Short mmCIF file of C-alpha atoms and ligand atoms in Angstrom, two decimals:
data_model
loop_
_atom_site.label_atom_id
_atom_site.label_comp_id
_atom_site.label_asym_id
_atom_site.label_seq_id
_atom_site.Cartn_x
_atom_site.Cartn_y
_atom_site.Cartn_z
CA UNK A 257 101.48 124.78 104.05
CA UNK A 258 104.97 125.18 103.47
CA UNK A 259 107.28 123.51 100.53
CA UNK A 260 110.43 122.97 104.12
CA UNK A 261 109.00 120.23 105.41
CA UNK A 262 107.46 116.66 103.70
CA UNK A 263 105.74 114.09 104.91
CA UNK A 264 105.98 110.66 102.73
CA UNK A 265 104.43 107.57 104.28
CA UNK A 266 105.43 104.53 103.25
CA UNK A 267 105.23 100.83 104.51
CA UNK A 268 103.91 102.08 107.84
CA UNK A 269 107.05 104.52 108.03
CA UNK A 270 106.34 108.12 108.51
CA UNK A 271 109.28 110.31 106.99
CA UNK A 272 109.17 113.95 107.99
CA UNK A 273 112.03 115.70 106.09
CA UNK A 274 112.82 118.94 107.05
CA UNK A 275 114.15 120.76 104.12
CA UNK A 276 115.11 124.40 103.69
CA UNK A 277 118.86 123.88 103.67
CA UNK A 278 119.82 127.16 102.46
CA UNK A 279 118.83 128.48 106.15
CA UNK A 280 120.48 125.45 107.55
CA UNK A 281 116.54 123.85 108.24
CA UNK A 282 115.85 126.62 110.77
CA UNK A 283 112.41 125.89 111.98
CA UNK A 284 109.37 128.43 111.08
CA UNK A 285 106.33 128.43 112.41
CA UNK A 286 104.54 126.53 109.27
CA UNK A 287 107.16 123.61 109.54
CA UNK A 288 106.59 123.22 112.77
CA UNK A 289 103.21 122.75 112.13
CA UNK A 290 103.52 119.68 109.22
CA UNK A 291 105.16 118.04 111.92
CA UNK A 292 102.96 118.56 114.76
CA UNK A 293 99.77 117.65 112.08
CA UNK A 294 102.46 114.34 111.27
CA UNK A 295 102.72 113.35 114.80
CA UNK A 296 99.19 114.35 115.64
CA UNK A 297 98.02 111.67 112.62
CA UNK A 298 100.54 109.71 113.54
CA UNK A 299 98.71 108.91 116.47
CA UNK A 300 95.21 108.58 115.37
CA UNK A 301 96.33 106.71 111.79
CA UNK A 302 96.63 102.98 112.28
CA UNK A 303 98.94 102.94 108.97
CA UNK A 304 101.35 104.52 110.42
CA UNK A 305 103.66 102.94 112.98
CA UNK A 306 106.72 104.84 113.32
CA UNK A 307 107.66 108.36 112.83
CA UNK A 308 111.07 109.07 111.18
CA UNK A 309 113.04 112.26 110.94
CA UNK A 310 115.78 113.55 109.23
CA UNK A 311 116.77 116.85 107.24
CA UNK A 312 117.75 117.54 103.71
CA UNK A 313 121.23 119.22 103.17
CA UNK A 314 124.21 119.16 105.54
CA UNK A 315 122.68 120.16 108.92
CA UNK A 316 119.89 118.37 110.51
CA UNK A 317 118.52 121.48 111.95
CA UNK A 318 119.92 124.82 113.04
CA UNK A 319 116.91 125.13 115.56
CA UNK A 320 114.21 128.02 115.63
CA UNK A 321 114.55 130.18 113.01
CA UNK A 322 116.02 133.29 114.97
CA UNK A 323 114.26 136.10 112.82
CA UNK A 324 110.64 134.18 114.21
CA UNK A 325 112.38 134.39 117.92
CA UNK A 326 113.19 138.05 117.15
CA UNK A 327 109.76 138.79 116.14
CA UNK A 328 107.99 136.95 119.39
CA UNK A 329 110.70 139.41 121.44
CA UNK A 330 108.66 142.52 120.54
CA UNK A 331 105.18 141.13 119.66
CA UNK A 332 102.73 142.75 121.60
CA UNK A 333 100.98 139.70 122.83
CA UNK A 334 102.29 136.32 123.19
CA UNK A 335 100.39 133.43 121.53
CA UNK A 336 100.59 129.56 121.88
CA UNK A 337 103.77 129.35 119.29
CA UNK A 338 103.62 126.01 116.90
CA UNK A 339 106.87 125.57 118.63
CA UNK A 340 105.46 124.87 121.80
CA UNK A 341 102.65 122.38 120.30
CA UNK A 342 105.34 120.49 118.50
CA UNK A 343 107.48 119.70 121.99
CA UNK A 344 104.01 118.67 123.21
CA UNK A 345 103.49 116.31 120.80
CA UNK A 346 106.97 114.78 121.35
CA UNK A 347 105.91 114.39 125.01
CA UNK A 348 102.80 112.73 124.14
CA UNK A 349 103.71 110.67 121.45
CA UNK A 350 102.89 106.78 121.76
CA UNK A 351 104.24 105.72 118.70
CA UNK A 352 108.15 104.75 117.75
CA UNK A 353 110.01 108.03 116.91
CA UNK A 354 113.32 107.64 115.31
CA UNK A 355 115.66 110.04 114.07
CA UNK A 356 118.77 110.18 111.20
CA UNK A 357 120.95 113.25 112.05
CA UNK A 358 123.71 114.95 110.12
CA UNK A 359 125.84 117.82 110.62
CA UNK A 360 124.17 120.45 113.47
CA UNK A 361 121.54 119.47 115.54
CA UNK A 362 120.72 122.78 117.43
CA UNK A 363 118.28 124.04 119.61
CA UNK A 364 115.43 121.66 119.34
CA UNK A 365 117.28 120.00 116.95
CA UNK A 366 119.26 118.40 120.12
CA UNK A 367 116.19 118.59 122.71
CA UNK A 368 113.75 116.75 119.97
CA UNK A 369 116.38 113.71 120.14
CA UNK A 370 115.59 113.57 123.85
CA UNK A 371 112.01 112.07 122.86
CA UNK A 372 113.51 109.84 120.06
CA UNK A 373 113.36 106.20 120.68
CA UNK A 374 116.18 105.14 118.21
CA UNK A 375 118.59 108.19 117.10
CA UNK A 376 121.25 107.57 114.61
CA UNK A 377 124.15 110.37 114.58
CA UNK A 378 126.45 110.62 111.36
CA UNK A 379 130.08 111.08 112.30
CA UNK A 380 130.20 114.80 111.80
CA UNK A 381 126.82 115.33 113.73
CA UNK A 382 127.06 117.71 116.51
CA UNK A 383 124.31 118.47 119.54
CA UNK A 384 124.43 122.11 120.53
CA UNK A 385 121.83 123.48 122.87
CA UNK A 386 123.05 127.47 123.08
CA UNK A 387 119.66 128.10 125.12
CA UNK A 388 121.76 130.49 128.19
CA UNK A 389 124.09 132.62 124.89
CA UNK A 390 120.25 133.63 123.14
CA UNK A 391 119.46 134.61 126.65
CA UNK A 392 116.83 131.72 126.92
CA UNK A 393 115.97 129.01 129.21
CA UNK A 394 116.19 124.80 128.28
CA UNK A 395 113.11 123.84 126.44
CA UNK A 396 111.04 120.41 125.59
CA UNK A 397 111.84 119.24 128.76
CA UNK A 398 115.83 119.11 128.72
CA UNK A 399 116.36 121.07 131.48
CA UNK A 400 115.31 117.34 133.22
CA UNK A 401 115.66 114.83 129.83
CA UNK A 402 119.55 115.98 129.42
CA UNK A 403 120.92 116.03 132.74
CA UNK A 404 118.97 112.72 133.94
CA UNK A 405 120.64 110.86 130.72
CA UNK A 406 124.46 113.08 130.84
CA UNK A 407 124.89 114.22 134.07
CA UNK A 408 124.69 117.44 135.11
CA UNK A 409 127.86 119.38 134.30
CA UNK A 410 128.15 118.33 131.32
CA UNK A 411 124.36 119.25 130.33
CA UNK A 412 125.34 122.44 132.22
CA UNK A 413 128.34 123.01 129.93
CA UNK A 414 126.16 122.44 126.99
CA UNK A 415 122.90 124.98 128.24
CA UNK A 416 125.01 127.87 129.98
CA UNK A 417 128.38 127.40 127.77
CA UNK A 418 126.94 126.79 124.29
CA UNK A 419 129.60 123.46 124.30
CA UNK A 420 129.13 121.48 121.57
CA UNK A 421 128.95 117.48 121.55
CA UNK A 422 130.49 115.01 118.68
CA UNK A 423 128.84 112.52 117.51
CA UNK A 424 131.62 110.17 119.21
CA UNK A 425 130.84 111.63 123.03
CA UNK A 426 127.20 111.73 122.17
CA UNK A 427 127.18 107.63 121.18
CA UNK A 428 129.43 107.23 124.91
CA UNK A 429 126.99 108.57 126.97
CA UNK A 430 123.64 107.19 125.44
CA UNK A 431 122.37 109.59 123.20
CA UNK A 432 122.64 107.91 119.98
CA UNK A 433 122.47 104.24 119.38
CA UNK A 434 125.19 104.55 116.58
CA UNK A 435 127.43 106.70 114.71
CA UNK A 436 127.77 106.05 110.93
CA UNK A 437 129.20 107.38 108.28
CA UNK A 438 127.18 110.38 106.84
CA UNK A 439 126.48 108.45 103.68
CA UNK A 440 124.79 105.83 105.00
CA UNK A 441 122.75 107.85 108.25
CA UNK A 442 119.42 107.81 106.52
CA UNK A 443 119.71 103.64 105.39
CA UNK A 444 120.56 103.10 108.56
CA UNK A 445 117.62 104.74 110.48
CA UNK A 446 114.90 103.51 107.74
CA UNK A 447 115.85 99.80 108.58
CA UNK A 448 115.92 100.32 112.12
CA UNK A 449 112.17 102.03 111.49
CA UNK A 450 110.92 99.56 108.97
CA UNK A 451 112.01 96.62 111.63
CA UNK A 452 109.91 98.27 114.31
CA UNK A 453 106.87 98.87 111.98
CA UNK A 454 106.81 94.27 111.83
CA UNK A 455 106.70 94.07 116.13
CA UNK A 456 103.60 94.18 117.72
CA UNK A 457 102.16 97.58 117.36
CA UNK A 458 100.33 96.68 120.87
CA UNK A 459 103.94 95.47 122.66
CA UNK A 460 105.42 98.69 121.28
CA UNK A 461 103.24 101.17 122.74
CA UNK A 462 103.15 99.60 125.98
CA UNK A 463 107.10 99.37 126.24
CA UNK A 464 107.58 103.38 124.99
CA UNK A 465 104.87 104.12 127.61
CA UNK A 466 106.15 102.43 130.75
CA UNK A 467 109.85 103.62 130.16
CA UNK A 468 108.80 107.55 130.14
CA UNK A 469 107.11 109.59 132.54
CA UNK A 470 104.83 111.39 130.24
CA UNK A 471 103.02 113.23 132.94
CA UNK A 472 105.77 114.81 134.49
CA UNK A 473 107.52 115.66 131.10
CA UNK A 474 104.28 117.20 130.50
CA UNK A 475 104.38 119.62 133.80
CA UNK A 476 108.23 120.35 133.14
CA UNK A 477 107.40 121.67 129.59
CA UNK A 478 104.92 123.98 130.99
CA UNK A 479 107.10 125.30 133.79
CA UNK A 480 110.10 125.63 131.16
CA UNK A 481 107.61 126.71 128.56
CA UNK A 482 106.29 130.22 130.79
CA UNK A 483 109.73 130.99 131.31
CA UNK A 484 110.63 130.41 127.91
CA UNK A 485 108.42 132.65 126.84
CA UNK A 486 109.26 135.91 129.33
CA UNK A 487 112.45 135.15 128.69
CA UNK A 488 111.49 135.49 125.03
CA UNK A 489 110.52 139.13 125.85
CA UNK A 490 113.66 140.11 127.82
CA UNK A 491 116.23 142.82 126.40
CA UNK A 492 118.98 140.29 126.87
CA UNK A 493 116.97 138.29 124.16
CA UNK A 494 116.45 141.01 121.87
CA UNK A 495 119.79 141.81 122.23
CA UNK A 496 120.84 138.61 121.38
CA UNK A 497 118.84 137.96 118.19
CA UNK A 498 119.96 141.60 117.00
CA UNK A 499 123.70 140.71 117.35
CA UNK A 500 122.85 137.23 115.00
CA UNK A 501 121.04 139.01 112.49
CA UNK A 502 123.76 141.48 112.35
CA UNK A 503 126.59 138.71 112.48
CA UNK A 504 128.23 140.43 115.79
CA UNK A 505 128.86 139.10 119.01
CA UNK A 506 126.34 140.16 121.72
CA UNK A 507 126.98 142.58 124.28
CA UNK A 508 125.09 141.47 127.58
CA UNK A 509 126.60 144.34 129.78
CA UNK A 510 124.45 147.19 127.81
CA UNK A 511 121.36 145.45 128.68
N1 COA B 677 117.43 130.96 112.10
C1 COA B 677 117.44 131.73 111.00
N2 COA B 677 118.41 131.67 110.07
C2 COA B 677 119.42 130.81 110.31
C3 COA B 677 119.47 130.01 111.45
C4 COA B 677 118.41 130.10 112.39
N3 COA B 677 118.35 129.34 113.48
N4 COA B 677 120.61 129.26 111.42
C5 COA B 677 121.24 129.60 110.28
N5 COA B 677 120.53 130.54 109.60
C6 COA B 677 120.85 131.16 108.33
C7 COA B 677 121.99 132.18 108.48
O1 COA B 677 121.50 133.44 108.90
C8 COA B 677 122.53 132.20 107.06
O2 COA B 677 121.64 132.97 106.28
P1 COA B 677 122.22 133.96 105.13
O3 COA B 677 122.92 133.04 104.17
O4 COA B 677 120.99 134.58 104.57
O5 COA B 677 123.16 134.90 105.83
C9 COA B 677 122.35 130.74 106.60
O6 COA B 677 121.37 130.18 107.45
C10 COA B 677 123.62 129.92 106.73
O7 COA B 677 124.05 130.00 108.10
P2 COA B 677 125.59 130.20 108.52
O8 COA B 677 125.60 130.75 109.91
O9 COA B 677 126.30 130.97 107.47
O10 COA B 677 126.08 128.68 108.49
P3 COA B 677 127.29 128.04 109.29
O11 COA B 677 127.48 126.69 108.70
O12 COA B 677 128.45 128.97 109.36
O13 COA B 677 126.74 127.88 110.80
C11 COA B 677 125.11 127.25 112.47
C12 COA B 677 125.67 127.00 111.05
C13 COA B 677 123.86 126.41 112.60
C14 COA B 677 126.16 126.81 113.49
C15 COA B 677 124.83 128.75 112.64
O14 COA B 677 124.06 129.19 111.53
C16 COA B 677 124.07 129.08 113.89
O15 COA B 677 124.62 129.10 114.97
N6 COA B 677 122.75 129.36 113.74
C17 COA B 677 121.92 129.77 114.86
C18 COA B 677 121.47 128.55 115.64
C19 COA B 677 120.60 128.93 116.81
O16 COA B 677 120.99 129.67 117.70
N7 COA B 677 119.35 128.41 116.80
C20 COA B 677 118.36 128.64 117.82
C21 COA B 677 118.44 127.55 118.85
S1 COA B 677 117.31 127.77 120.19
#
């Protein structure tokens, strides 16, 4: 249970709203988890025909929260995170998933819109994958998704250089289907959702299925998702979360 995240479903729309804006919607392990049980009943729940997501406050999300990274660096045993069953139920979702995003979109924030079917950007969105400067690896199966739809420098540049992208470059090379203004972001998503929730439920899930290769999305999260977690356990990574929680710049060359 956790009071960040809600899940309203309405007309056949399923609205997951994550909400904890005074940490810029960093993910913990409990949000996580509303949305994987959302997408989980998503599937099974003939009510519900399309997923929706957006965040409360002026970022979409600011990714993991760092302090749960920092506490997976030194636990003494590393468990299935809620993070990881989330990105699988991305991958395995049959259902419509649309998102509304405002201001930063980091971490999984960016990787999750990979799985979207319909992603709406407002005009001060940004996509910022900073996997290489936390001393991490590409998760959810970017490290294929964002290269195969960008190209590869400029995935590279985002992974290994932290680059952001606007909402304007984002929208040019396919990652968005519009950029509006930030007023109107949310409207503009729940009419595309509510539109899909009238076609042919049957049409729908055929169409999502035959344009992605679930299976090997599947094996690329698990290869990313071992890494992921030794790198997880590294002293660059430790180092890394220490310098955030202590607002300093990290220093690679002590570790
Ligand atoms: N995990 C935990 N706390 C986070 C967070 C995260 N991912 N992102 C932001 N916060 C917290 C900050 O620590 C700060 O908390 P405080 O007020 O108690 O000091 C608060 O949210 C506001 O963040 P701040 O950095 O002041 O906001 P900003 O507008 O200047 O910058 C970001 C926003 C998202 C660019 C910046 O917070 C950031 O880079 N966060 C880390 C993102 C990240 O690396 N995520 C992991 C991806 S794998």
């Amino acid at each position: 249970m956790t009071d960040h995240l809600k899940t309203d479903v309405v007309d056949g729309v399923m609205t997951l709203t994550i909400s904890r804006p005074e940490k810029k919607n960093a993910l913990t392990g409990a949000m996580y988890d509303v949305m994987s049980e959302g997408l989980e009943r998503s599937e099974r729940d003939p009510a519900v025909k399309v997923v929706l997501f957006q965040g409360d406050g002026d970022s979409f999300t600011s990714g993991n929260d760092l302090a749960d990274f920092a506490a997976q660096s030194t636990a003494n045993e590393t468990t299935d995170s809620p993070a990881f069953r989330f990105i699988g139920n991305l991958a395995k979702a049959t259902k419509p998933l649309v998102a509304a995003v405002q201001g930063n979109a980091v971490g999984v924030g960016t990787t999750m819109l990979l799985h979207c079917d319909l992603v709406y950007l407002a005009e001060n969105a940004r996509l910022i994958t900073p996997f290489v400067n936390l001393a991490l690896v590409p998760e959810a199966a970017s490290s294929w998704l964002l290269p195969s739809r960008i190209g590869h420098v400029r995935a590279y540049a985002m992974f290994a250089l932290g680059e952001p992208m606007d909402a304007a470059t984002a929208l040019q090379c396919g990652l968005a289907n519009a950029v509006v203004p930030i007023g109107d972001v949310r409207a503009r998503a729940a009419t595309a959702a509510l539109t899909l929730t009238q076609r042919p439920t049957g049409a729908l899930r055929h169409t999502k299925l035959l344009m992605r290769e679930q299976q090997e999305m599947v094996e690329r999260i698990a290869e990313e998702s071992a890494l992921f977690k030794e790198r997880l356990q590294s002293a660059e990574a430790r180092e890394a979360f220490s310098a955030f929680t202590e607002k300093r710049k990290p220093d690679f060359t002590k570790v």
